[in-house]
Amino acid sequence: MAVVARRRVLALTTSPLPYGDGITDGPGFRMWNLLHEVAREHDVRILSLYEGYHEGRRNLPPVAADGIMIQRPNPSPPAIARLIREWDPQALYLPWSAAGFLGRGTRQIPTVLDYVGPGLLERFAGEGRVPIPLLRLQLESFWLGDLFLTTTARERFYLIGLLAASGRLSTRDFRSGDPLVRYLPMTPPNERPPPRSRRKGPGSTPLVVLLAGAFLAWYDYDAVARAASALRAAPGGGVRFLLVGGNPRSPETEEKVRRILEPARRQGVVEFSGLVPFHRRGELYNTADVALVVAPESVEDELSARTRVVDYMWGGLPVVTRGRDEYSRMMLDNGAAFEFGPGSSDLTEVLGGLASDPERIDAARKRIQPLLDGPFNGPKAARPLLEFLADPVRTRQRAGRIPKIESLALWASDMVRAAPRVKRNG
């Protein structure tokens, strides 16, 4: 067997990474778990911009986690360029949304761009439109990459369309047989979840339904409120919803979610646990019976990679879902999930049926492991990236493609939204 040369791989992100007592998001979850596979064969270092970019914390020292060095520089292209020159990496890995931080000095470094979830369509689902500056940034980001990755097979086709619109397919850099965008599903952490337990209620054991992760503007929390109202008086212990997480970057969204579900909380049907460190989430996962995905029917849902679905699999939780996103559909097809329809009472009926027949949940839980051993197996999923790193190839990149004015405008907008949190933290 040929020996693969160890390479210096530098990752760059503006997402929170789950080291220490930190939280994470979709791109952070993806990067963290994928880089753990890369670190088996290569030397990995991360430039984490979340602390400075979103939290306003500056001059933080480096930290090490799981054998990976994480530097937390001030979020400016000159500071990042200096660190890149100092370490002299042989490959770069980053989500496309961080591409605006790449300077001219990186043009000769083979670069992997990861397109995690349909980010533009999330803005469309939440705001009813796609901001033009963000669209331009995504189109221009294709000019800075040599290998393109994504997290669902469906989204791959969507991204190939954007790749063509960007102009990259007019350069003869790619062969007609090239897959253009590689599909690498998200994978769960390597460590095992804590042993399962059950939370006992007074005189009965309710069905505990977990809804974890970020509180997002395009999720259907009204469906949860309707189900909670209908189920609160159900015989035999009923149903209790456990909401874990929040949205520190959009407190107005978190406030709206809490307002919608406040009547159910007062009635004891809904419990909020707030933000939980990533490494402690399993303590709450293992008290639940099933997990819930409440995205409404939309093009965002159809193309999305639901990060939390992968984490639910890791925690051994069958999912209750409409089944439109790719990962939920895979769980349904494998018998590891339960589908509810678009009707106003459909979620209530499914949860009520599970509460009265918990053996169905036990049967579904046993069907999760084949998915973790198959398409969501970390070493298997990482192979296309590892093959590129074994022999990284550069394509032609056009200089000065990222529109700096628009990039700075988005940066300034994020800084304004972060300002109240920075003041509180200071």
XYZ file of C-alpha atoms in Angstrom:
426
model
C 0.000 0.000 0.000
C 1.324 3.421 -0.972
C 2.188 5.710 1.918
C 0.259 9.014 1.789
C 2.410 12.050 2.481
C 1.233 14.047 5.479
C 0.190 17.508 4.414
C -0.462 20.707 6.282
C -4.185 21.426 5.992
C -5.465 24.784 7.209
C -9.188 25.275 7.808
C -10.934 28.638 8.093
C -14.412 29.237 9.486
C -16.766 31.866 10.871
C -18.943 29.201 12.530
C -18.789 28.220 16.211
C -16.802 25.038 16.747
C -17.772 22.657 19.570
C -14.538 22.706 21.551
C -14.558 23.254 25.298
C -18.011 24.354 26.440
C -18.896 25.780 23.038
C -21.964 25.343 20.851
C -21.965 24.802 17.099
C -24.054 25.239 13.964
C -24.423 23.262 10.729
C -21.167 24.304 9.036
C -19.310 24.049 12.360
C -20.677 20.540 13.005
C -19.711 19.513 9.481
C -16.194 20.947 9.681
C -15.443 19.613 13.148
C -16.384 16.018 12.370
C -14.886 15.971 8.879
C -11.573 17.438 10.024
C -11.285 14.744 12.678
C -11.166 12.256 9.800
C -8.611 14.374 7.927
C -6.452 14.632 11.061
C -5.917 10.866 11.001
C -3.719 11.309 7.915
C -2.670 14.972 7.864
C -1.627 17.838 10.109
C -4.677 20.047 10.668
C -4.921 23.549 12.030
C -8.031 25.742 12.264
C -8.424 29.509 12.080
C -11.659 30.163 13.990
C -13.126 33.604 13.281
C -16.400 33.127 15.128
C -15.090 34.538 18.394
C -13.914 37.770 16.801
C -16.386 38.022 13.908
C -19.646 37.294 15.728
C -18.811 37.722 19.416
C -16.382 40.639 19.199
C -13.763 38.886 21.363
C -10.254 39.822 20.281
C -6.659 38.768 20.974
C -7.596 35.297 22.169
C -4.805 32.741 22.636
C -4.714 29.495 20.634
C -6.335 26.408 22.125
C -5.924 22.697 21.401
C -8.854 20.278 21.210
C -8.696 16.599 20.254
C -5.148 17.104 19.013
C -6.122 19.952 16.646
C -4.704 23.440 17.152
C -7.322 26.201 16.943
C -6.124 29.761 16.459
C -8.599 32.580 17.065
C -7.260 35.620 15.226
C -8.851 39.005 14.802
C -11.238 38.696 11.833
C -9.353 40.750 9.245
C -7.905 39.576 5.921
C -4.397 40.950 6.789
C -4.281 39.006 10.075
C -5.429 35.843 8.343
C -2.967 36.328 5.480
C -0.117 36.631 7.968
C -1.050 33.393 9.711
C -1.365 31.576 6.384
C 2.101 32.751 5.361
C 3.570 31.685 8.687
C 2.211 28.147 8.593
C 2.542 27.722 4.809
C -0.264 25.158 4.368
C -0.377 22.774 1.437
C -4.182 22.862 1.253
C -7.018 25.071 2.500
C -10.476 23.915 3.593
C -13.341 26.319 4.327
C -17.092 26.849 3.904
C -17.883 29.102 0.964
C -19.252 31.807 3.270
C -15.734 32.415 4.625
C -14.208 32.851 1.163
C -14.251 36.645 1.468
C -11.390 36.380 3.974
C -9.034 34.777 1.443
C -6.416 37.164 0.082
C -4.160 37.107 -2.959
C -1.552 35.094 -1.102
C -3.778 32.012 -1.152
C -4.178 31.770 -4.931
C -1.418 29.192 -5.270
C -2.747 26.968 -2.463
C -5.139 24.158 -3.471
C -8.461 25.115 -1.903
C -11.483 23.036 -0.907
C -14.786 24.917 -0.640
C -17.612 23.253 1.262
C -21.196 24.266 0.477
C -23.055 23.131 3.592
C -26.789 23.335 3.097
C -28.672 25.667 0.715
C -27.643 28.869 2.469
C -29.219 31.231 -0.061
C -32.505 29.373 0.184
C -32.445 29.633 3.977
C -32.517 33.398 3.554
C -35.316 32.959 0.985
C -37.342 30.810 3.401
C -36.775 33.164 6.343
C -37.034 36.543 4.608
C -38.900 35.864 1.374
C -35.955 36.957 -0.782
C -32.288 36.275 -1.493
C -30.091 39.352 -0.857
C -28.277 40.278 -4.068
C -24.876 40.805 -2.338
C -25.074 37.315 -0.855
C -25.957 35.816 -4.228
C -22.977 37.550 -5.839
C -20.674 36.343 -3.093
C -21.753 32.743 -3.580
C -21.360 32.896 -7.356
C -17.923 34.472 -7.077
C -16.825 31.992 -4.415
C -16.631 29.286 -7.078
C -13.643 31.129 -8.556
C -11.633 30.516 -5.395
C -11.978 26.736 -5.171
C -10.297 23.707 -6.718
C -12.539 21.072 -5.130
C -16.194 21.649 -4.274
C -18.051 19.622 -1.643
C -21.638 19.499 -0.513
C -23.746 17.602 1.982
C -26.724 16.184 0.061
C -27.100 14.523 -3.313
C -30.009 16.829 -4.148
C -28.094 19.994 -3.354
C -25.245 18.858 -5.567
C -27.377 19.438 -8.660
C -28.468 22.852 -7.401
C -24.817 23.805 -6.883
C -23.794 22.595 -10.330
C -26.325 25.080 -11.690
C -24.758 27.872 -9.620
C -21.300 26.727 -10.710
C -22.325 27.121 -14.335
C -23.872 30.531 -13.606
C -20.618 31.656 -11.990
C -18.741 31.246 -15.280
C -16.342 28.582 -14.027
C -17.561 26.043 -16.591
C -16.428 28.388 -19.385
C -12.734 28.046 -18.455
C -12.032 24.447 -19.589
C -10.769 23.703 -16.067
C -13.147 20.763 -15.735
C -13.681 17.673 -17.856
C -17.180 16.684 -18.941
C -16.858 13.495 -16.870
C -15.800 15.371 -13.734
C -18.471 15.239 -10.987
C -17.800 18.989 -10.481
C -19.247 18.958 -6.953
C -18.530 15.991 -4.683
C -21.254 14.732 -2.362
C -19.996 14.040 1.177
C -22.842 13.543 3.651
C -22.547 15.010 7.104
C -21.340 12.493 9.649
C -21.749 12.349 13.440
C -18.957 12.601 16.010
C -16.768 9.567 16.613
C -17.439 9.369 20.345
C -20.388 7.344 21.562
C -23.362 9.005 23.297
C -23.899 8.426 27.021
C -26.048 5.452 28.085
C -29.764 5.948 27.607
C -32.069 6.615 30.534
C -35.702 7.538 30.944
C -37.123 10.490 32.806
C -39.993 9.461 35.088
C -43.050 11.653 35.517
C -45.297 11.699 38.598
C -47.382 8.566 38.288
C -46.774 8.151 34.555
C -44.122 8.332 31.887
C -44.963 10.795 29.095
C -43.592 10.472 25.600
C -40.642 12.924 25.585
C -40.254 14.644 22.197
C -36.963 16.454 21.627
C -36.576 19.533 19.442
C -32.939 20.658 19.558
C -30.669 23.112 17.788
C -31.017 26.681 16.633
C -34.420 28.356 16.797
C -34.829 29.323 13.146
C -37.277 31.746 11.576
C -38.447 29.294 8.918
C -39.372 26.392 11.246
C -43.042 25.633 11.914
C -43.362 26.252 15.649
C -47.107 26.836 15.265
C -47.418 23.108 14.459
C -45.685 22.319 17.761
C -48.016 24.681 19.628
C -51.110 23.062 18.062
C -49.883 19.556 18.900
C -48.977 20.554 22.455
C -52.422 22.065 22.989
C -54.196 18.985 21.620
C -52.042 16.471 23.517
C -51.867 18.068 26.947
C -54.976 16.284 28.191
C -54.226 12.948 26.504
C -54.687 9.862 28.716
C -51.856 7.531 29.670
C -49.182 10.088 30.413
C -49.498 12.189 27.251
C -46.626 13.932 25.523
C -44.023 16.430 26.674
C -41.851 18.548 24.352
C -38.255 19.314 25.324
C -36.719 22.259 23.420
C -32.942 22.471 23.642
C -31.031 25.395 22.144
C -31.725 28.946 21.103
C -30.363 31.507 18.654
C -27.721 33.878 20.094
C -27.231 35.499 16.682
C -30.945 36.270 16.311
C -32.472 36.923 19.753
C -35.654 38.216 18.133
C -36.234 34.769 16.593
C -35.686 33.044 19.931
C -38.088 35.482 21.594
C -40.742 34.729 18.948
C -40.403 30.952 19.464
C -40.728 31.300 23.212
C -43.766 33.529 22.802
C -45.521 31.028 20.516
C -44.928 28.162 22.961
C -45.391 30.060 26.228
C -48.995 28.833 26.801
C -47.823 25.220 26.441
C -44.887 25.897 28.761
C -47.214 27.245 31.453
C -49.308 24.094 31.118
C -46.238 21.892 31.599
C -46.307 20.400 28.091
C -43.225 22.267 26.828
C -39.889 22.694 28.586
C -37.073 25.004 27.439
C -33.538 23.973 28.370
C -31.741 26.899 26.702
C -28.292 26.661 25.152
C -26.351 23.561 26.136
C -22.617 22.968 25.500
C -22.216 20.627 22.565
C -20.419 17.992 24.592
C -23.312 17.833 27.097
C -26.197 17.513 24.645
C -26.214 13.716 24.966
C -27.306 14.040 28.584
C -30.582 15.505 27.302
C -30.810 13.353 24.186
C -30.849 10.175 26.205
C -33.879 11.275 28.237
C -36.007 11.639 25.083
C -37.979 9.013 23.173
C -38.119 10.599 19.731
C -36.839 13.751 18.057
C -38.842 16.213 15.983
C -38.115 17.996 12.701
C -40.602 20.823 12.068
C -39.485 22.432 8.826
C -42.495 23.356 6.657
C -42.765 22.330 3.038
C -40.428 24.583 1.065
C -37.644 24.409 -1.473
C -35.204 25.016 1.410
C -36.495 21.912 3.174
C -36.256 19.823 0.020
C -32.590 20.704 -0.549
C -31.486 20.990 3.068
C -28.979 18.902 4.973
C -30.564 18.761 8.422
C -27.546 18.717 10.718
C -29.662 17.882 13.714
C -31.040 14.750 12.021
C -27.498 13.370 11.861
C -26.990 14.236 15.512
C -30.291 12.577 16.426
C -29.028 9.426 14.727
C -25.859 9.673 16.808
C -28.038 9.891 19.932
C -30.130 6.873 18.904
C -33.333 8.879 18.489
C -35.936 7.988 15.859
C -37.202 11.114 14.111
C -40.734 12.403 13.608
C -40.629 14.381 10.370
C -42.474 15.482 7.268
C -39.719 13.672 5.392
C -38.926 16.269 2.744
C -35.266 16.797 3.606
C -32.846 14.175 2.304
C -31.598 12.838 5.631
C -35.085 12.479 7.118
C -36.184 10.634 3.995
C -33.254 8.238 4.368
C -34.323 7.524 7.943
C -37.922 6.966 6.844
C -36.879 4.639 4.053
C -34.815 2.669 6.576
C -37.691 2.401 9.046
C -35.907 4.617 11.584
C -38.360 7.526 11.515
C -42.070 8.375 11.546
C -43.735 10.598 8.957
C -46.464 13.158 9.549
C -48.356 14.993 6.845
C -49.175 18.651 6.197
C -52.589 18.578 7.901
C -53.121 20.603 11.065
C -53.762 17.471 13.170
C -51.264 15.107 11.519
C -48.429 15.700 13.986
C -50.833 15.271 16.910
C -52.035 11.927 15.557
C -48.527 10.554 14.991
C -47.269 11.557 18.442
C -50.417 10.280 20.105
C -50.000 6.947 18.364
C -46.376 6.649 19.478
C -47.304 7.523 23.053
C -49.759 4.628 23.117
C -47.431 2.151 21.348
C -43.803 2.720 22.480
C -42.680 -0.619 21.009
C -42.750 1.050 17.579
C -40.107 3.466 18.833
C -37.889 0.640 20.066
C -38.146 -1.072 16.684
C -37.260 2.146 14.833
C -34.280 2.792 17.113
C -32.751 -0.552 16.133
C -32.802 0.515 12.469
C -30.575 3.563 13.007
C -27.248 1.734 13.283
C -27.173 0.518 9.647
C -27.324 4.165 8.566
C -24.400 5.070 10.827
C -22.425 2.133 9.476
C -23.345 2.991 5.886
C -23.880 6.426 4.302
C -23.164 8.339 7.537
C -19.929 6.532 8.361
C -17.207 9.142 8.894
C -14.162 7.391 7.339
C -16.179 6.273 4.293
C -17.752 9.669 3.712
C -14.400 11.480 3.924
C -12.692 9.479 1.167
C -13.229 11.970 -1.708
C -11.647 14.753 0.357
C -8.765 12.537 1.475
C -8.114 11.478 -2.119
C -7.844 15.135 -3.132
C -5.465 15.889 -0.260
C -3.257 12.971 -1.272
C -2.735 14.674 -4.640
C -4.127 18.228 -4.546
C -4.603 19.831 -7.954
C -5.042 23.522 -8.631
C -7.410 24.908 -11.235
C -7.200 28.352 -12.779
C -8.569 31.052 -10.513
C -9.459 34.511 -11.609
C -7.921 37.267 -9.483
C -10.013 39.705 -7.527
C -13.327 37.967 -7.976
C -14.784 38.431 -4.485
C -16.543 41.850 -4.497
C -14.900 43.513 -1.522
C -17.487 46.269 -1.064
C -20.329 43.765 -0.757
C -18.244 41.518 1.467
C -17.498 44.445 3.774
C -21.173 45.455 3.771
C -22.187 41.997 4.984
C -19.398 42.073 7.561
C -20.568 45.473 8.838
C -24.167 44.235 9.030
C -23.103 41.279 11.161
C -21.029 43.513 13.400
C -24.007 45.813 14.007
C -26.189 42.832 14.964
C -23.443 41.533 17.257
C -22.829 44.892 18.964
C -25.394 44.502 21.776
C -23.949 41.068 22.650
C -20.409 42.417 22.588
C -21.450 45.166 24.995
C -23.082 42.654 27.344
C -20.078 40.344 27.212
C -17.678 43.222 27.829
